[in-house]
mmCIF file of C-alpha atoms in Angstrom:
data_model
loop_
_atom_site.group_PDB
_atom_site.id
_atom_site.type_symbol
_atom_site.label_atom_id
_atom_site.label_comp_id
_atom_site.label_asym_id
_atom_site.label_seq_id
_atom_site.Cartn_x
_atom_site.Cartn_y
_atom_site.Cartn_z
ATOM 1 C CA MET X 1 128.350 59.607 -106.752
ATOM 2 C CA GLU X 2 127.231 59.966 -103.119
ATOM 3 C CA ARG X 3 129.125 62.599 -101.151
ATOM 4 C CA TYR X 4 129.973 62.723 -97.464
ATOM 5 C CA ASP X 5 131.258 65.390 -95.127
ATOM 6 C CA TYR X 6 133.601 62.907 -93.449
ATOM 7 C CA LEU X 7 135.226 59.641 -94.369
ATOM 8 C CA ILE X 8 136.087 57.955 -91.062
ATOM 9 C CA VAL X 9 138.713 55.222 -91.268
ATOM 10 C CA GLY X 10 138.139 52.841 -88.369
ATOM 11 C CA ALA X 11 134.890 51.893 -86.613
ATOM 12 C CA GLY X 12 136.481 51.797 -83.160
ATOM 13 C CA LEU X 13 135.683 54.136 -80.299
ATOM 14 C CA TYR X 14 137.268 57.295 -81.707
ATOM 15 C CA GLY X 15 135.735 56.832 -85.143
ATOM 16 C CA ALA X 16 132.304 55.929 -83.773
ATOM 17 C CA CYS X 17 132.254 58.809 -81.299
ATOM 18 C CA PHE X 18 133.329 61.260 -84.013
ATOM 19 C CA ALA X 19 130.609 59.930 -86.317
ATOM 20 C CA HIS X 20 127.997 60.471 -83.604
ATOM 21 C CA GLN X 21 129.075 64.045 -82.945
ATOM 22 C CA ALA X 22 129.070 64.743 -86.669
ATOM 23 C CA PHE X 23 125.586 63.224 -86.997
ATOM 24 C CA LEU X 24 124.325 65.525 -84.228
ATOM 25 C CA LYS X 25 125.628 68.454 -86.316
ATOM 26 C CA GLY X 26 123.774 67.237 -89.403
ATOM 27 C CA LYS X 27 126.897 65.964 -91.140
ATOM 28 C CA ARG X 28 127.043 62.854 -93.294
ATOM 29 C CA CYS X 29 129.694 60.242 -92.515
ATOM 30 C CA LEU X 30 131.007 57.129 -94.218
ATOM 31 C CA VAL X 31 132.774 54.806 -91.783
ATOM 32 C CA VAL X 32 135.019 52.055 -93.151
ATOM 33 C CA ASP X 33 136.776 49.277 -91.268
ATOM 34 C CA LYS X 34 138.888 46.362 -92.459
ATOM 35 C CA ARG X 35 137.427 44.077 -89.805
ATOM 36 C CA SER X 36 134.119 42.287 -90.236
ATOM 37 C CA HIS X 37 132.583 43.991 -87.200
ATOM 38 C CA MET X 38 132.154 47.432 -85.674
ATOM 39 C CA GLY X 39 133.679 48.551 -82.400
ATOM 40 C CA GLY X 40 137.383 47.903 -82.919
ATOM 41 C CA ASN X 41 138.908 46.365 -79.801
ATOM 42 C CA LEU X 42 135.697 46.995 -77.838
ATOM 43 C CA TYR X 43 133.845 44.378 -79.857
ATOM 44 C CA CYS X 44 131.954 41.767 -77.851
ATOM 45 C CA GLU X 45 130.692 38.413 -79.093
ATOM 46 C CA GLU X 46 127.668 36.871 -77.414
ATOM 47 C CA VAL X 47 128.316 33.264 -76.355
ATOM 48 C CA GLY X 48 125.331 31.611 -74.712
ATOM 49 C CA GLY X 49 124.194 34.856 -73.103
ATOM 50 C CA ILE X 50 127.703 35.947 -72.072
ATOM 51 C CA ASN X 51 129.212 39.024 -73.735
ATOM 52 C CA VAL X 52 132.801 37.995 -74.443
ATOM 53 C CA HIS X 53 135.317 40.854 -74.736
ATOM 54 C CA LYS X 54 137.071 39.529 -77.848
ATOM 55 C CA TYR X 55 140.112 41.795 -77.575
ATOM 56 C CA GLY X 56 140.750 41.845 -73.852
ATOM 57 C CA ALA X 57 138.999 43.231 -70.793
ATOM 58 C CA HIS X 58 137.526 46.719 -71.138
ATOM 59 C CA ILE X 59 136.186 48.511 -68.062
ATOM 60 C CA PHE X 60 134.860 52.021 -68.535
ATOM 61 C CA HIS X 61 135.992 54.466 -65.859
ATOM 62 C CA THR X 62 136.247 58.239 -65.634
ATOM 63 C CA SER X 63 136.058 61.197 -63.289
ATOM 64 C CA ASP X 64 134.895 63.426 -66.145
ATOM 65 C CA LYS X 65 131.202 64.060 -65.522
ATOM 66 C CA ASP X 66 130.603 65.250 -69.098
ATOM 67 C CA VAL X 67 132.050 62.018 -70.516
ATOM 68 C CA TRP X 68 130.042 59.876 -68.084
ATOM 69 C CA GLU X 69 126.792 61.705 -68.839
ATOM 70 C CA TYR X 70 127.470 61.430 -72.559
ATOM 71 C CA VAL X 71 127.930 57.645 -72.617
ATOM 72 C CA ASN X 72 124.982 57.171 -70.263
ATOM 73 C CA SER X 73 122.806 59.203 -72.617
ATOM 74 C CA LEU X 74 123.402 56.440 -75.158
ATOM 75 C CA VAL X 75 123.293 53.263 -73.033
ATOM 76 C CA GLU X 76 122.858 52.294 -69.406
ATOM 77 C CA PHE X 77 125.912 51.156 -67.446
ATOM 78 C CA ASN X 78 126.015 48.620 -64.630
ATOM 79 C CA ARG X 79 127.842 48.970 -61.295
ATOM 80 C CA TYR X 80 130.845 46.755 -62.111
ATOM 81 C CA THR X 81 133.951 47.677 -60.094
ATOM 82 C CA ASN X 82 137.334 46.486 -61.319
ATOM 83 C CA SER X 83 139.018 44.495 -58.528
ATOM 84 C CA PRO X 84 141.577 42.183 -60.143
ATOM 85 C CA LEU X 85 143.657 39.584 -58.327
ATOM 86 C CA ALA X 86 147.246 38.511 -58.870
ATOM 87 C CA ASN X 87 148.273 34.855 -58.843
ATOM 88 C CA TYR X 88 151.946 34.288 -58.043
ATOM 89 C CA ARG X 89 152.831 30.581 -57.886
ATOM 90 C CA GLY X 90 149.421 29.758 -56.502
ATOM 91 C CA GLU X 91 149.372 32.587 -53.957
ATOM 92 C CA LEU X 92 146.589 35.153 -54.439
ATOM 93 C CA TYR X 93 147.050 38.879 -53.848
ATOM 94 C CA ASN X 94 144.660 41.790 -54.170
ATOM 95 C CA LEU X 95 145.336 44.593 -56.644
ATOM 96 C CA PRO X 96 146.083 47.440 -56.703
ATOM 97 C CA PHE X 97 148.690 47.399 -53.923
ATOM 98 C CA ASN X 98 146.691 48.095 -50.771
ATOM 99 C CA MET X 99 146.361 46.982 -47.169
ATOM 100 C CA ASN X 100 144.831 43.661 -48.249
ATOM 101 C CA THR X 101 147.932 43.050 -50.384
ATOM 102 C CA PHE X 102 150.283 43.979 -47.545
ATOM 103 C CA TYR X 103 148.489 41.679 -45.133
ATOM 104 C CA GLN X 104 148.744 38.845 -47.674
ATOM 105 C CA LEU X 105 152.462 39.558 -48.221
ATOM 106 C CA TRP X 106 153.683 40.268 -44.696
ATOM 107 C CA GLY X 107 150.773 39.973 -42.273
ATOM 108 C CA ALA X 108 150.819 43.762 -41.875
ATOM 109 C CA ARG X 109 147.613 44.840 -40.136
ATOM 110 C CA THR X 110 148.045 48.616 -40.000
ATOM 111 C CA PRO X 111 149.223 51.284 -42.431
ATOM 112 C CA ALA X 112 152.121 52.041 -40.083
ATOM 113 C CA GLU X 113 153.332 48.426 -40.167
ATOM 114 C CA ALA X 114 153.105 48.286 -43.981
ATOM 115 C CA SER X 115 154.857 51.657 -44.383
ATOM 116 C CA VAL X 116 157.800 50.544 -42.272
ATOM 117 C CA ILE X 117 158.326 47.418 -44.412
ATOM 118 C CA ILE X 118 158.058 49.281 -47.717
ATOM 119 C CA GLU X 119 160.370 52.088 -46.604
ATOM 120 C CA ARG X 120 162.941 49.569 -45.334
ATOM 121 C CA GLN X 121 162.944 47.748 -48.673
ATOM 122 C CA ARG X 122 163.166 50.976 -50.662
ATOM 123 C CA THR X 123 166.472 51.833 -49.004
ATOM 124 C CA GLU X 124 168.090 49.296 -51.339
ATOM 125 C CA MET X 125 168.051 52.099 -53.937
ATOM 126 C CA GLU X 126 168.903 54.936 -51.563
ATOM 127 C CA GLY X 127 171.237 57.472 -53.133
ATOM 128 C CA ARG X 128 171.057 55.848 -56.577
ATOM 129 C CA GLU X 129 169.219 57.088 -59.636
ATOM 130 C CA PRO X 130 167.149 54.232 -61.147
ATOM 131 C CA GLY X 131 168.691 53.192 -64.441
ATOM 132 C CA ASN X 132 166.051 50.688 -65.532
ATOM 133 C CA LEU X 133 162.537 49.510 -64.729
ATOM 134 C CA GLU X 134 163.673 47.049 -62.060
ATOM 135 C CA GLU X 135 165.526 49.708 -60.105
ATOM 136 C CA GLN X 136 162.662 52.154 -60.542
ATOM 137 C CA ALA X 137 160.110 49.674 -59.176
ATOM 138 C CA ILE X 138 162.273 48.792 -56.164
ATOM 139 C CA SER X 139 162.795 52.483 -55.434
ATOM 140 C CA LEU X 140 159.021 52.955 -55.364
ATOM 141 C CA VAL X 141 157.654 49.846 -53.600
ATOM 142 C CA GLY X 142 160.561 47.653 -52.519
ATOM 143 C CA ARG X 143 161.765 44.229 -53.596
ATOM 144 C CA ASP X 144 158.962 41.961 -52.325
ATOM 145 C CA ILE X 145 156.212 43.635 -54.327
ATOM 146 C CA TYR X 146 158.517 43.960 -57.318
ATOM 147 C CA GLU X 147 159.575 40.292 -57.347
ATOM 148 C CA LYS X 148 156.120 38.810 -56.820
ATOM 149 C CA LEU X 149 153.708 41.217 -58.486
ATOM 150 C CA ILE X 150 155.618 43.312 -61.052
ATOM 151 C CA LYS X 151 158.684 41.558 -62.480
ATOM 152 C CA GLY X 152 157.282 38.506 -64.278
ATOM 153 C CA TYR X 153 154.108 40.205 -65.485
ATOM 154 C CA THR X 154 156.043 43.170 -66.891
ATOM 155 C CA GLU X 155 158.622 40.988 -68.618
ATOM 156 C CA LYS X 156 155.846 39.014 -70.316
ATOM 157 C CA GLN X 157 154.034 42.207 -71.286
ATOM 158 C CA TRP X 158 157.078 43.801 -72.907
ATOM 159 C CA GLY X 159 158.996 40.708 -74.001
ATOM 160 C CA ARG X 160 162.288 41.631 -72.357
ATOM 161 C CA PRO X 161 163.917 41.652 -68.898
ATOM 162 C CA CYS X 162 163.026 44.500 -66.553
ATOM 163 C CA THR X 163 166.729 45.361 -66.382
ATOM 164 C CA GLU X 164 166.555 46.187 -70.112
ATOM 165 C CA LEU X 165 163.371 48.281 -69.890
ATOM 166 C CA PRO X 166 163.593 52.048 -69.343
ATOM 167 C CA ALA X 167 162.728 53.365 -65.895
ATOM 168 C CA PHE X 168 160.167 55.862 -67.201
ATOM 169 C CA ILE X 169 157.692 53.086 -68.084
ATOM 170 C CA ILE X 170 156.623 53.109 -64.426
ATOM 171 C CA ARG X 171 157.042 56.677 -63.255
ATOM 172 C CA ARG X 172 154.750 55.865 -60.340
ATOM 173 C CA LEU X 173 153.047 52.857 -58.776
ATOM 174 C CA PRO X 174 149.796 53.319 -56.856
ATOM 175 C CA VAL X 175 150.135 52.288 -53.212
ATOM 176 C CA ARG X 176 147.111 52.592 -50.930
ATOM 177 C CA PHE X 177 147.240 52.282 -47.197
ATOM 178 C CA THR X 178 143.549 51.409 -47.045
ATOM 179 C CA PHE X 179 141.676 48.123 -47.448
ATOM 180 C CA ASP X 180 140.367 49.094 -50.879
ATOM 181 C CA ASN X 181 140.476 46.709 -53.877
ATOM 182 C CA ASN X 182 138.896 49.145 -56.348
ATOM 183 C CA TYR X 183 141.551 49.345 -59.055
ATOM 184 C CA PHE X 184 140.510 52.761 -60.328
ATOM 185 C CA ASN X 185 140.270 55.983 -58.370
ATOM 186 C CA ASP X 186 137.747 57.421 -60.802
ATOM 187 C CA LYS X 187 134.349 58.611 -59.629
ATOM 188 C CA TYR X 188 132.392 56.682 -62.274
ATOM 189 C CA GLN X 189 132.872 53.091 -63.401
ATOM 190 C CA GLY X 190 130.939 50.298 -65.085
ATOM 191 C CA ILE X 191 130.203 48.180 -68.153
ATOM 192 C CA PRO X 192 127.436 48.909 -70.689
ATOM 193 C CA ILE X 193 124.515 46.644 -69.878
ATOM 194 C CA GLY X 194 124.384 44.194 -72.768
ATOM 195 C CA GLY X 195 128.001 44.802 -73.805
ATOM 196 C CA TYR X 196 129.969 47.417 -75.715
ATOM 197 C CA ASN X 197 128.351 46.609 -79.060
ATOM 198 C CA ARG X 198 125.275 48.504 -77.899
ATOM 199 C CA LEU X 199 127.329 51.612 -77.179
ATOM 200 C CA ILE X 200 129.083 51.527 -80.550
ATOM 201 C CA SER X 201 125.821 50.865 -82.414
ATOM 202 C CA LYS X 202 124.241 53.926 -80.805
ATOM 203 C CA MET X 203 127.250 56.032 -81.762
ATOM 204 C CA LEU X 204 127.084 54.914 -85.389
ATOM 205 C CA VAL X 205 123.377 55.668 -85.866
ATOM 206 C CA GLY X 206 123.034 57.838 -88.960
ATOM 207 C CA ALA X 207 126.390 56.868 -90.460
ATOM 208 C CA ASP X 208 126.932 54.629 -93.462
ATOM 209 C CA VAL X 209 129.250 51.782 -92.468
ATOM 210 C CA ARG X 210 131.302 49.551 -94.755
ATOM 211 C CA LEU X 211 133.004 46.596 -93.088
ATOM 212 C CA ASP X 212 135.611 44.251 -94.601
ATOM 213 C CA THR X 213 136.982 47.329 -96.340
ATOM 214 C CA ASP X 214 140.732 47.964 -96.353
ATOM 215 C CA TYR X 215 141.183 51.710 -96.710
ATOM 216 C CA PHE X 216 144.626 51.405 -98.248
ATOM 217 C CA LEU X 217 143.435 49.111 -101.036
ATOM 218 C CA CYS X 218 141.004 51.753 -102.304
ATOM 219 C CA LYS X 219 142.290 54.955 -100.712
ATOM 220 C CA GLU X 220 141.955 57.200 -103.731
ATOM 221 C CA GLU X 221 138.399 56.080 -104.418
ATOM 222 C CA LEU X 222 137.331 56.470 -100.786
ATOM 223 C CA ASP X 223 139.033 59.828 -100.280
ATOM 224 C CA ALA X 224 137.125 61.180 -103.271
ATOM 225 C CA LEU X 225 133.816 60.513 -101.519
ATOM 226 C CA ALA X 226 134.305 62.997 -98.670
ATOM 227 C CA ASP X 227 135.438 66.515 -97.920
ATOM 228 C CA LYS X 228 137.589 65.434 -94.974
ATOM 229 C CA VAL X 229 139.139 62.228 -93.652
ATOM 230 C CA VAL X 230 139.251 61.112 -90.014
ATOM 231 C CA PHE X 231 142.033 58.537 -89.732
ATOM 232 C CA THR X 232 142.252 56.295 -86.659
ATOM 233 C CA GLY X 233 144.697 53.671 -87.934
ATOM 234 C CA MET X 234 148.471 53.389 -87.664
ATOM 235 C CA ILE X 235 150.048 56.749 -88.460
ATOM 236 C CA ASP X 236 153.190 55.171 -89.921
ATOM 237 C CA GLU X 237 151.083 53.043 -92.274
ATOM 238 C CA TYR X 238 149.197 56.130 -93.460
ATOM 239 C CA PHE X 239 152.491 57.630 -94.614
ATOM 240 C CA GLY X 240 153.710 54.415 -96.188
ATOM 241 C CA TYR X 241 156.252 53.734 -93.419
ATOM 242 C CA CYS X 242 158.421 56.363 -95.072
ATOM 243 C CA TYR X 243 160.536 56.846 -91.941
ATOM 244 C CA GLY X 244 160.352 53.218 -90.848
ATOM 245 C CA LYS X 245 157.903 51.215 -88.735
ATOM 246 C CA LEU X 246 156.820 52.139 -85.237
ATOM 247 C CA GLU X 247 156.906 49.289 -82.727
ATOM 248 C CA TYR X 248 153.906 47.807 -80.939
ATOM 249 C CA ARG X 249 153.107 44.913 -78.662
ATOM 250 C CA THR X 250 150.298 42.631 -79.731
ATOM 251 C CA LEU X 251 148.114 40.061 -77.991
ATOM 252 C CA ARG X 252 146.932 36.553 -78.743
ATOM 253 C CA PHE X 253 143.796 35.206 -77.108
ATOM 254 C CA GLU X 254 142.813 31.637 -76.269
ATOM 255 C CA GLU X 255 139.094 31.394 -75.565
ATOM 256 C CA GLU X 256 137.418 28.435 -73.893
ATOM 257 C CA ARG X 257 133.822 27.675 -73.012
ATOM 258 C CA LEU X 258 133.471 25.572 -69.851
ATOM 259 C CA ASP X 259 130.394 23.697 -68.712
ATOM 260 C CA ILE X 260 130.683 24.931 -65.154
ATOM 261 C CA PRO X 261 128.980 28.011 -63.673
ATOM 262 C CA ASN X 262 132.120 29.626 -62.240
ATOM 263 C CA PHE X 263 135.797 29.109 -63.086
ATOM 264 C CA GLN X 264 137.805 31.600 -61.018
ATOM 265 C CA GLY X 265 135.291 33.738 -59.119
ATOM 266 C CA ASN X 266 136.579 37.028 -60.536
ATOM 267 C CA ALA X 267 136.545 38.775 -63.902
ATOM 268 C CA VAL X 268 140.333 39.227 -64.108
ATOM 269 C CA ILE X 269 143.209 37.364 -62.484
ATOM 270 C CA ASN X 270 146.768 38.337 -63.436
ATOM 271 C CA TYR X 271 149.470 35.653 -63.524
ATOM 272 C CA THR X 272 152.624 37.377 -62.414
ATOM 273 C CA GLU X 273 155.241 34.619 -62.556
ATOM 274 C CA ARG X 274 157.443 34.665 -65.649
ATOM 275 C CA GLU X 275 157.157 30.925 -66.301
ATOM 276 C CA ILE X 276 153.414 31.035 -67.084
ATOM 277 C CA PRO X 277 153.184 32.362 -70.667
ATOM 278 C CA TYR X 278 149.890 34.247 -70.364
ATOM 279 C CA THR X 279 149.501 37.460 -68.398
ATOM 280 C CA ARG X 280 145.918 37.025 -67.260
ATOM 281 C CA ILE X 281 142.740 34.977 -67.423
ATOM 282 C CA ILE X 282 139.482 36.804 -68.040
ATOM 283 C CA GLU X 283 136.147 35.269 -67.024
ATOM 284 C CA HIS X 284 133.683 37.396 -68.954
ATOM 285 C CA LYS X 285 130.401 36.633 -67.201
ATOM 286 C CA HIS X 286 131.567 38.452 -64.057
ATOM 287 C CA PHE X 287 131.628 41.793 -65.898
ATOM 288 C CA GLU X 288 127.829 41.641 -65.989
ATOM 289 C CA PHE X 289 127.145 39.463 -62.933
ATOM 290 C CA GLY X 290 126.018 36.552 -65.115
ATOM 291 C CA ASN X 291 124.314 33.493 -63.638
ATOM 292 C CA GLN X 292 124.540 31.171 -66.648
ATOM 293 C CA GLU X 293 125.234 27.473 -66.079
ATOM 294 C CA HIS X 294 128.351 27.719 -68.252
ATOM 295 C CA THR X 295 131.229 30.193 -68.420
ATOM 296 C CA VAL X 296 133.734 31.546 -70.959
ATOM 297 C CA VAL X 297 137.373 32.269 -70.111
ATOM 298 C CA THR X 298 140.138 33.867 -72.174
ATOM 299 C CA ARG X 299 143.882 33.551 -71.664
ATOM 300 C CA GLU X 300 145.860 36.540 -72.879
ATOM 301 C CA TYR X 301 149.341 36.111 -74.378
ATOM 302 C CA PRO X 302 151.481 39.166 -75.253
ATOM 303 C CA SER X 303 153.985 39.026 -78.102
ATOM 304 C CA GLU X 304 156.010 41.165 -80.484
ATOM 305 C CA TRP X 305 153.958 42.839 -83.181
ATOM 306 C CA GLN X 306 154.524 41.822 -86.781
ATOM 307 C CA THR X 307 152.924 43.260 -89.908
ATOM 308 C CA GLY X 308 149.450 41.775 -90.286
ATOM 309 C CA ALA X 309 148.884 41.365 -86.531
ATOM 310 C CA GLU X 310 146.692 43.705 -84.503
ATOM 311 C CA PRO X 311 148.733 46.470 -82.826
ATOM 312 C CA TYR X 312 147.682 46.995 -79.189
ATOM 313 C CA TYR X 313 150.290 48.856 -77.175
ATOM 314 C CA PRO X 314 152.733 51.456 -78.525
ATOM 315 C CA VAL X 315 156.307 50.981 -77.367
ATOM 316 C CA ASN X 316 156.991 54.527 -76.192
ATOM 317 C CA ASP X 317 160.762 54.350 -75.872
ATOM 318 C CA THR X 318 163.244 56.945 -77.100
ATOM 319 C CA ARG X 319 163.598 55.493 -80.589
ATOM 320 C CA ASN X 320 159.868 55.231 -81.224
ATOM 321 C CA GLU X 321 159.065 58.644 -79.758
ATOM 322 C CA ARG X 322 161.616 60.230 -82.103
ATOM 323 C CA LEU X 323 160.133 58.353 -85.052
ATOM 324 C CA PHE X 324 156.590 59.280 -84.105
ATOM 325 C CA GLY X 325 157.616 62.927 -83.865
ATOM 326 C CA MET X 326 158.630 62.796 -87.513
ATOM 327 C CA TYR X 327 155.295 61.267 -88.522
ATOM 328 C CA ARG X 328 153.424 63.788 -86.399
ATOM 329 C CA GLU X 329 155.095 66.613 -88.328
ATOM 330 C CA LEU X 330 153.814 65.067 -91.548
ATOM 331 C CA ALA X 331 150.331 64.728 -90.046
ATOM 332 C CA GLU X 332 150.245 68.377 -89.011
ATOM 333 C CA ARG X 333 150.768 69.386 -92.642
ATOM 334 C CA GLN X 334 147.635 67.535 -93.769
ATOM 335 C CA THR X 335 144.869 70.098 -94.152
ATOM 336 C CA ASN X 336 141.989 67.670 -94.773
ATOM 337 C CA VAL X 337 142.915 64.786 -92.469
ATOM 338 C CA ILE X 338 142.223 64.492 -88.738
ATOM 339 C CA PHE X 339 144.379 61.922 -86.912
ATOM 340 C CA GLY X 340 142.809 60.535 -83.744
ATOM 341 C CA GLY X 341 142.943 57.560 -81.403
ATOM 342 C CA ARG X 342 145.592 55.277 -79.954
ATOM 343 C CA LEU X 343 147.205 54.191 -83.223
ATOM 344 C CA ALA X 344 147.087 57.532 -85.026
ATOM 345 C CA GLN X 345 148.510 59.357 -82.008
ATOM 346 C CA TYR X 346 150.831 56.515 -80.952
ATOM 347 C CA LYS X 347 149.797 56.724 -77.324
ATOM 348 C CA TYR X 348 147.962 54.471 -74.913
ATOM 349 C CA PHE X 349 144.543 55.979 -74.166
ATOM 350 C CA ASP X 350 141.824 54.767 -71.856
ATOM 351 C CA MET X 351 138.308 54.912 -73.285
ATOM 352 C CA HIS X 352 137.353 58.085 -71.462
ATOM 353 C CA HIS X 353 140.421 59.857 -72.851
ATOM 354 C CA VAL X 354 139.304 59.029 -76.390
ATOM 355 C CA ILE X 355 135.774 60.301 -75.839
ATOM 356 C CA HIS X 356 137.046 63.431 -74.101
ATOM 357 C CA GLN X 357 139.212 64.205 -77.131
ATOM 358 C CA VAL X 358 136.248 63.992 -79.484
ATOM 359 C CA LEU X 359 133.968 66.020 -77.224
ATOM 360 C CA THR X 360 136.690 68.657 -76.985
ATOM 361 C CA ILE X 361 136.747 69.181 -80.758
ATOM 362 C CA LYS X 362 133.002 68.687 -81.398
ATOM 363 C CA ASP X 363 132.441 72.411 -81.957
ATOM 364 C CA GLN X 364 134.932 72.265 -84.845
ATOM 365 C CA ILE X 365 132.991 69.506 -86.615
#
């Protein structure tokens, strides 16, 4: 029977990055994934020369030079800069909130003019402690921005009114008094040329990979093949939901190929009114500056997670944080299992956070 140093459950970013670091140390890894492809939610599908992000838009960004140099040692990145737009009842606004947004909202031409309007609207919450997300948002940016650009989008994302969402979900909202539509403040940003599949494939060089393999259907057999397990799936599922199920939000995608060269002129446009059921439309060719005669767009619909659906976003409220704490205590008692990634740590991570975590522990591999 073939033996491995590590059994890695999940061929997403954490699992693939761990496998690559282990390979560099001369370790043997078996990577298993229940999906029929590698890459987890980073997976891209090529459609007529366009790399379609099958599980939502992914833009790599970081200020960590070590992380940036690491990924660029594997693949080359392009110069894509994330500059989404918001569509509210047919009106278009730049994101994040910046001087372009304030001019579109109020005709404000200077930072001083915009500051006066925002500060005046914030006084609605003066002397009151925000008790929910709506009050928190108004206390930060005022009612106009909240009503047009936050309220409907957030209620679709979380499936409940902002007045029923905890204030801590938006501890801060970025407001820039410059004409700058770059969504991220990070020093480095881009998309792998040729799509994320190339990055994941480079990370999994040297590892044995088994797809269409459900770890929990053959756990005992798979565990016996390796000295240690790296688990990147749902932590509550690993422990048989013994304390109950953690909550997630999931996404449904509607993809459409159109025989026109350009549908919306931007990679991502958010739809912020509550009445439109999707949160955004993604036009994938713009991630890589495509010039194909056709285009592919995806509408993204959030919904409550049910068993069997893909979990995307942890619901980090008081109840779930308490529950996760109990599972984390169980995880810390496991001597031969490493828990890593968004689902195993029940926390939303950007891609650079995931890679940083693995690079931080690489000397222990």
